[in-house]
């Protein structure tokens, strides 16, 4: 089954404790992206990757890092989480940059 | 990023009623997309529109790409309880290679009252 898998789905952590949200897709998609969803603000792009070893900032990249060492994986790293990073995070992929996005089920992160 | 204004922000309707929502921007887009997010899930693509003036249907859903390329609307006919969710519009523009090109609206939250 074609899917985008994120882990963990739910996480409560404390300020400053590094964490990684993993994302994996099994569709051989070139393009992958991370979004955060906040009430009233819709989906805002954090980082995206057009292919292996190619990443770029989206609209709200501050406080986040990503890497794309393999085509299927695109982890989101919060080196020192802060409460304003409490949000619902979505990973998405598409065959190419201009293609339609497939989304993961989301990861709800709370930073205390 | 680009600003997409989606309205209404929320709707409460009776089962069986028709629904209409729209998305506008000050920028010209090459593609308009409509996604639906069920509670606790990620967004799923409903309809994609590629040409100004294009009218496309998917079951009870109909969407149109505005002739000015700055807007799009989505209609749902004869709503049912499973239509509940958040509907997002998204617009795609052609930009220089490597730049972000897909922007989302703020969403319309639909509640259907049985």
Short mmCIF file of C-alpha atoms in Angstrom, two decimals:
data_model
loop_
_atom_site.label_atom_id
_atom_site.label_comp_id
_atom_site.label_asym_id
_atom_site.label_seq_id
_atom_site.Cartn_x
_atom_site.Cartn_y
_atom_site.Cartn_z
CA UNK A 1 0.00 0.00 0.00
CA UNK A 2 1.32 3.42 -0.97
CA UNK A 3 1.86 5.50 2.11
CA UNK A 4 3.77 8.15 4.00
CA UNK A 5 4.61 7.00 7.52
CA UNK A 6 5.46 9.36 10.37
CA UNK A 7 6.70 8.53 13.85
CA UNK A 8 5.92 9.24 16.57
CA UNK A 9 2.24 10.12 16.12
CA UNK A 10 2.12 11.80 19.53
CA UNK A 11 4.93 13.20 21.64
CA UNK A 12 5.14 15.32 24.77
CA UNK A 13 8.58 16.66 25.54
CA UNK A 14 10.30 19.44 27.45
CA UNK A 15 12.04 22.57 26.29
CA UNK A 16 15.54 21.93 25.01
CA UNK A 17 15.38 18.16 24.66
CA UNK A 18 16.39 17.26 21.11
CA UNK A 19 13.93 15.18 19.16
CA UNK A 20 13.50 13.72 15.70
CA UNK A 21 10.28 13.01 13.85
CA UNK A 22 10.83 10.39 11.18
CA UNK A 23 9.12 10.28 7.80
CA UNK A 24 9.29 7.48 5.28
CA UNK A 25 7.52 7.00 1.94
CA UNK A 26 7.33 3.83 -0.15
CA UNK A 27 6.36 5.39 -3.48
CA UNK A 28 9.84 6.26 -4.77
CA UNK A 29 8.87 9.93 -4.72
CA UNK A 30 11.55 12.51 -5.40
CA UNK A 31 9.91 15.40 -3.57
CA UNK A 32 9.30 15.45 0.19
CA UNK A 33 8.19 18.22 2.48
CA UNK A 34 7.36 19.05 6.10
CA UNK A 35 4.42 21.22 7.17
CA UNK A 36 3.12 22.42 10.48
CA UNK A 37 -0.57 23.01 11.08
CA UNK A 38 -1.73 25.55 13.64
CA UNK A 39 -5.29 26.77 14.29
CA UNK A 40 -6.23 29.61 11.98
CA UNK A 41 -2.94 29.44 10.08
CA UNK A 42 -3.49 26.43 7.84
CA UNK A 43 -0.52 24.44 6.60
CA UNK A 44 2.83 26.19 6.55
CA UNK A 45 5.86 24.65 4.93
CA UNK A 46 8.95 24.14 7.09
CA UNK A 47 11.47 22.51 4.75
CA UNK A 48 11.33 20.60 1.51
CA UNK A 49 13.60 18.35 -0.49
CA UNK A 50 13.60 17.92 -4.24
CA UNK A 51 15.84 14.85 -4.16
CA UNK A 52 18.54 13.08 -2.18
CA UNK A 53 20.96 15.55 -0.58
CA UNK A 54 18.90 18.51 -1.87
CA UNK A 55 16.97 20.42 0.81
CA UNK A 56 15.67 23.96 1.09
CA UNK A 57 13.83 26.20 3.51
CA UNK A 58 10.10 26.72 3.35
CA UNK A 59 8.18 29.55 4.98
CA UNK A 60 8.87 28.74 8.66
CA UNK A 61 12.26 26.96 8.93
CA UNK A 62 13.54 28.56 12.15
CA UNK A 63 14.28 26.01 14.87
CA UNK A 64 14.17 23.01 12.54
CA UNK A 65 16.65 20.93 10.58
CA UNK A 66 16.17 18.21 8.00
CA UNK A 67 18.28 15.73 6.10
CA UNK A 68 17.72 13.62 2.98
CA UNK A 69 20.34 10.91 2.87
CA UNK A 70 18.05 8.37 1.23
CA UNK A 71 15.18 8.90 -1.16
CA UNK A 72 12.56 7.33 1.09
CA UNK A 73 13.40 9.10 4.38
CA UNK A 74 13.11 12.75 5.37
CA UNK A 75 13.47 13.23 9.14
CA UNK A 76 12.59 16.50 10.88
CA UNK A 77 14.96 17.45 13.68
CA UNK A 78 14.24 19.86 16.52
CA UNK A 79 17.64 20.49 18.11
CA UNK A 80 16.30 22.52 21.04
CA UNK A 81 12.49 22.48 21.04
CA UNK A 82 10.59 25.43 22.45
CA UNK A 83 6.90 25.77 23.40
CA UNK A 84 6.13 27.73 20.21
CA UNK A 85 6.95 24.56 18.29
CA UNK A 86 3.95 22.84 19.83
CA UNK A 87 1.98 21.93 16.73
CA UNK A 88 0.66 19.23 14.42
CA UNK A 89 3.31 18.23 11.91
CA UNK A 90 2.75 16.61 8.53
CA UNK A 91 5.20 15.02 6.16
CA UNK A 92 4.22 14.84 2.50
CA UNK A 93 5.70 13.51 -0.70
CA UNK A 94 5.07 13.71 -4.41
CA UNK A 95 6.54 12.15 -7.51
CA UNK A 96 8.14 15.44 -8.47
CA UNK A 97 8.02 19.04 -7.23
CA UNK A 98 4.99 19.97 -9.28
CA UNK A 99 3.10 16.80 -8.44
CA UNK A 100 0.19 16.23 -6.10
CA UNK A 101 1.12 15.68 -2.48
CA UNK A 102 0.49 12.54 -0.43
CA UNK A 103 0.38 13.32 3.29
CA UNK A 104 1.28 11.26 6.33
CA UNK A 105 -1.16 10.93 9.24
CA UNK A 106 0.49 13.65 11.29
CA UNK A 107 2.59 13.93 14.44
CA UNK A 108 1.21 15.94 17.32
CA UNK A 109 4.04 17.48 19.29
CA UNK A 110 3.70 19.25 22.63
CA UNK A 111 6.68 21.08 24.09
CA UNK A 112 6.34 21.99 27.77
CA UNK B 1 4.93 32.97 1.33
CA UNK B 2 1.92 33.68 -0.81
CA UNK B 3 -1.33 34.62 0.89
CA UNK B 4 -4.40 32.51 0.09
CA UNK B 5 -7.64 33.76 1.63
CA UNK B 6 -10.09 30.93 2.16
CA UNK B 7 -13.71 31.49 3.18
CA UNK B 8 -15.73 30.83 5.10
CA UNK B 9 -13.54 29.79 8.01
CA UNK B 10 -16.24 27.45 9.29
CA UNK B 11 -19.67 26.24 8.26
CA UNK B 12 -22.48 24.45 10.07
CA UNK B 13 -25.00 22.92 7.70
CA UNK B 14 -27.86 20.45 7.74
CA UNK B 15 -27.39 17.09 6.09
CA UNK B 16 -28.61 17.27 2.50
CA UNK B 17 -27.71 20.93 1.99
CA UNK B 18 -25.25 22.11 -0.63
CA UNK B 19 -21.96 23.71 0.42
CA UNK B 20 -19.86 26.33 -1.29
CA UNK B 21 -16.41 27.60 -0.30
CA UNK B 22 -13.80 29.62 -2.10
CA UNK B 23 -10.18 30.65 -2.15
CA UNK B 24 -8.75 33.93 -3.43
CA UNK B 25 -5.28 35.34 -3.86
CA UNK B 26 -3.56 38.46 -5.12
CA UNK B 27 -1.19 36.20 -7.07
CA UNK B 28 -1.74 34.22 -10.23
CA UNK B 29 -1.55 30.45 -9.89
CA UNK B 30 -0.95 27.76 -12.52
CA UNK B 31 -2.73 25.02 -10.59
CA UNK B 32 -5.39 24.93 -7.94
CA UNK B 33 -5.83 21.94 -5.64
CA UNK B 34 -8.47 21.08 -3.06
CA UNK B 35 -7.67 18.79 -0.12
CA UNK B 36 -9.84 17.39 2.67
CA UNK B 37 -8.58 16.58 6.15
CA UNK B 38 -10.64 14.14 8.20
CA UNK B 39 -10.35 14.45 11.99
CA UNK B 40 -7.06 12.89 13.14
CA UNK B 41 -5.78 12.30 9.61
CA UNK B 42 -3.58 13.96 7.04
CA UNK B 43 -5.03 15.93 4.10
CA UNK B 44 -6.13 13.93 1.06
CA UNK B 45 -6.34 15.33 -2.45
CA UNK B 46 -9.91 15.77 -3.73
CA UNK B 47 -9.58 17.66 -7.00
CA UNK B 48 -6.78 19.21 -9.07
CA UNK B 49 -7.39 21.99 -11.62
CA UNK B 50 -4.82 22.86 -14.27
CA UNK B 51 -6.38 25.42 -16.58
CA UNK B 52 -8.13 28.76 -16.10
CA UNK B 53 -11.88 28.29 -16.38
CA UNK B 54 -11.66 24.54 -15.87
CA UNK B 55 -14.63 22.95 -14.09
CA UNK B 56 -14.01 19.49 -12.66
CA UNK B 57 -16.24 17.10 -10.73
CA UNK B 58 -15.47 14.22 -8.41
CA UNK B 59 -18.72 12.62 -7.31
CA UNK B 60 -20.70 15.20 -5.35
CA UNK B 61 -17.76 17.63 -5.46
CA UNK B 62 -17.30 20.27 -8.14
CA UNK B 63 -14.41 22.71 -8.31
CA UNK B 64 -13.56 25.52 -10.69
CA UNK B 65 -10.32 27.29 -11.57
CA UNK B 66 -11.16 31.00 -11.75
CA UNK B 67 -10.78 32.72 -15.09
CA UNK B 68 -8.42 35.32 -13.60
CA UNK B 69 -6.27 32.45 -12.18
CA UNK B 70 -6.45 34.17 -8.79
CA UNK B 71 -9.32 32.19 -7.32
CA UNK B 72 -11.04 28.84 -7.10
CA UNK B 73 -14.19 27.48 -5.55
CA UNK B 74 -15.39 24.11 -4.30
CA UNK B 75 -19.01 23.00 -4.14
CA UNK B 76 -20.35 19.95 -2.34
CA UNK B 77 -23.86 18.88 -3.23
CA UNK B 78 -26.28 17.04 -0.95
CA UNK B 79 -23.93 16.94 2.03
CA UNK B 80 -23.69 13.81 4.20
CA UNK B 81 -22.19 13.34 7.69
CA UNK B 82 -18.89 11.97 6.34
CA UNK B 83 -18.26 15.30 4.60
CA UNK B 84 -17.23 16.64 8.00
CA UNK B 85 -13.64 17.84 8.07
CA UNK B 86 -11.36 20.69 7.11
CA UNK B 87 -11.11 21.62 3.43
CA UNK B 88 -7.93 23.27 2.20
CA UNK B 89 -7.27 25.00 -1.06
CA UNK B 90 -3.74 25.10 -2.41
CA UNK B 91 -2.27 27.08 -5.26
CA UNK B 92 0.83 26.32 -7.26
CA UNK B 93 2.92 28.90 -9.10
CA UNK B 94 5.89 28.58 -11.39
CA UNK B 95 8.98 29.91 -9.69
CA UNK B 96 12.68 29.72 -10.18
CA UNK B 97 14.12 26.24 -9.86
CA UNK B 98 14.47 25.12 -6.26
CA UNK B 99 12.01 27.57 -4.74
CA UNK B 100 8.82 26.67 -2.92
CA UNK B 101 5.86 26.71 -5.25
CA UNK B 102 2.82 25.35 -3.37
CA UNK B 103 0.83 27.45 -0.90
CA UNK B 104 -2.11 26.47 1.26
CA UNK B 105 -5.17 28.36 2.41
CA UNK B 106 -6.15 28.50 6.07
CA UNK B 107 -8.93 25.95 5.69
CA UNK B 108 -12.72 25.77 5.95
CA UNK B 109 -14.02 23.63 8.80
CA UNK B 110 -17.26 21.93 7.80
CA UNK B 111 -19.73 20.49 10.29
CA UNK B 112 -22.74 18.55 9.00
CA UNK B 113 -25.70 18.22 11.34
CA UNK B 114 -27.64 14.99 10.77
#
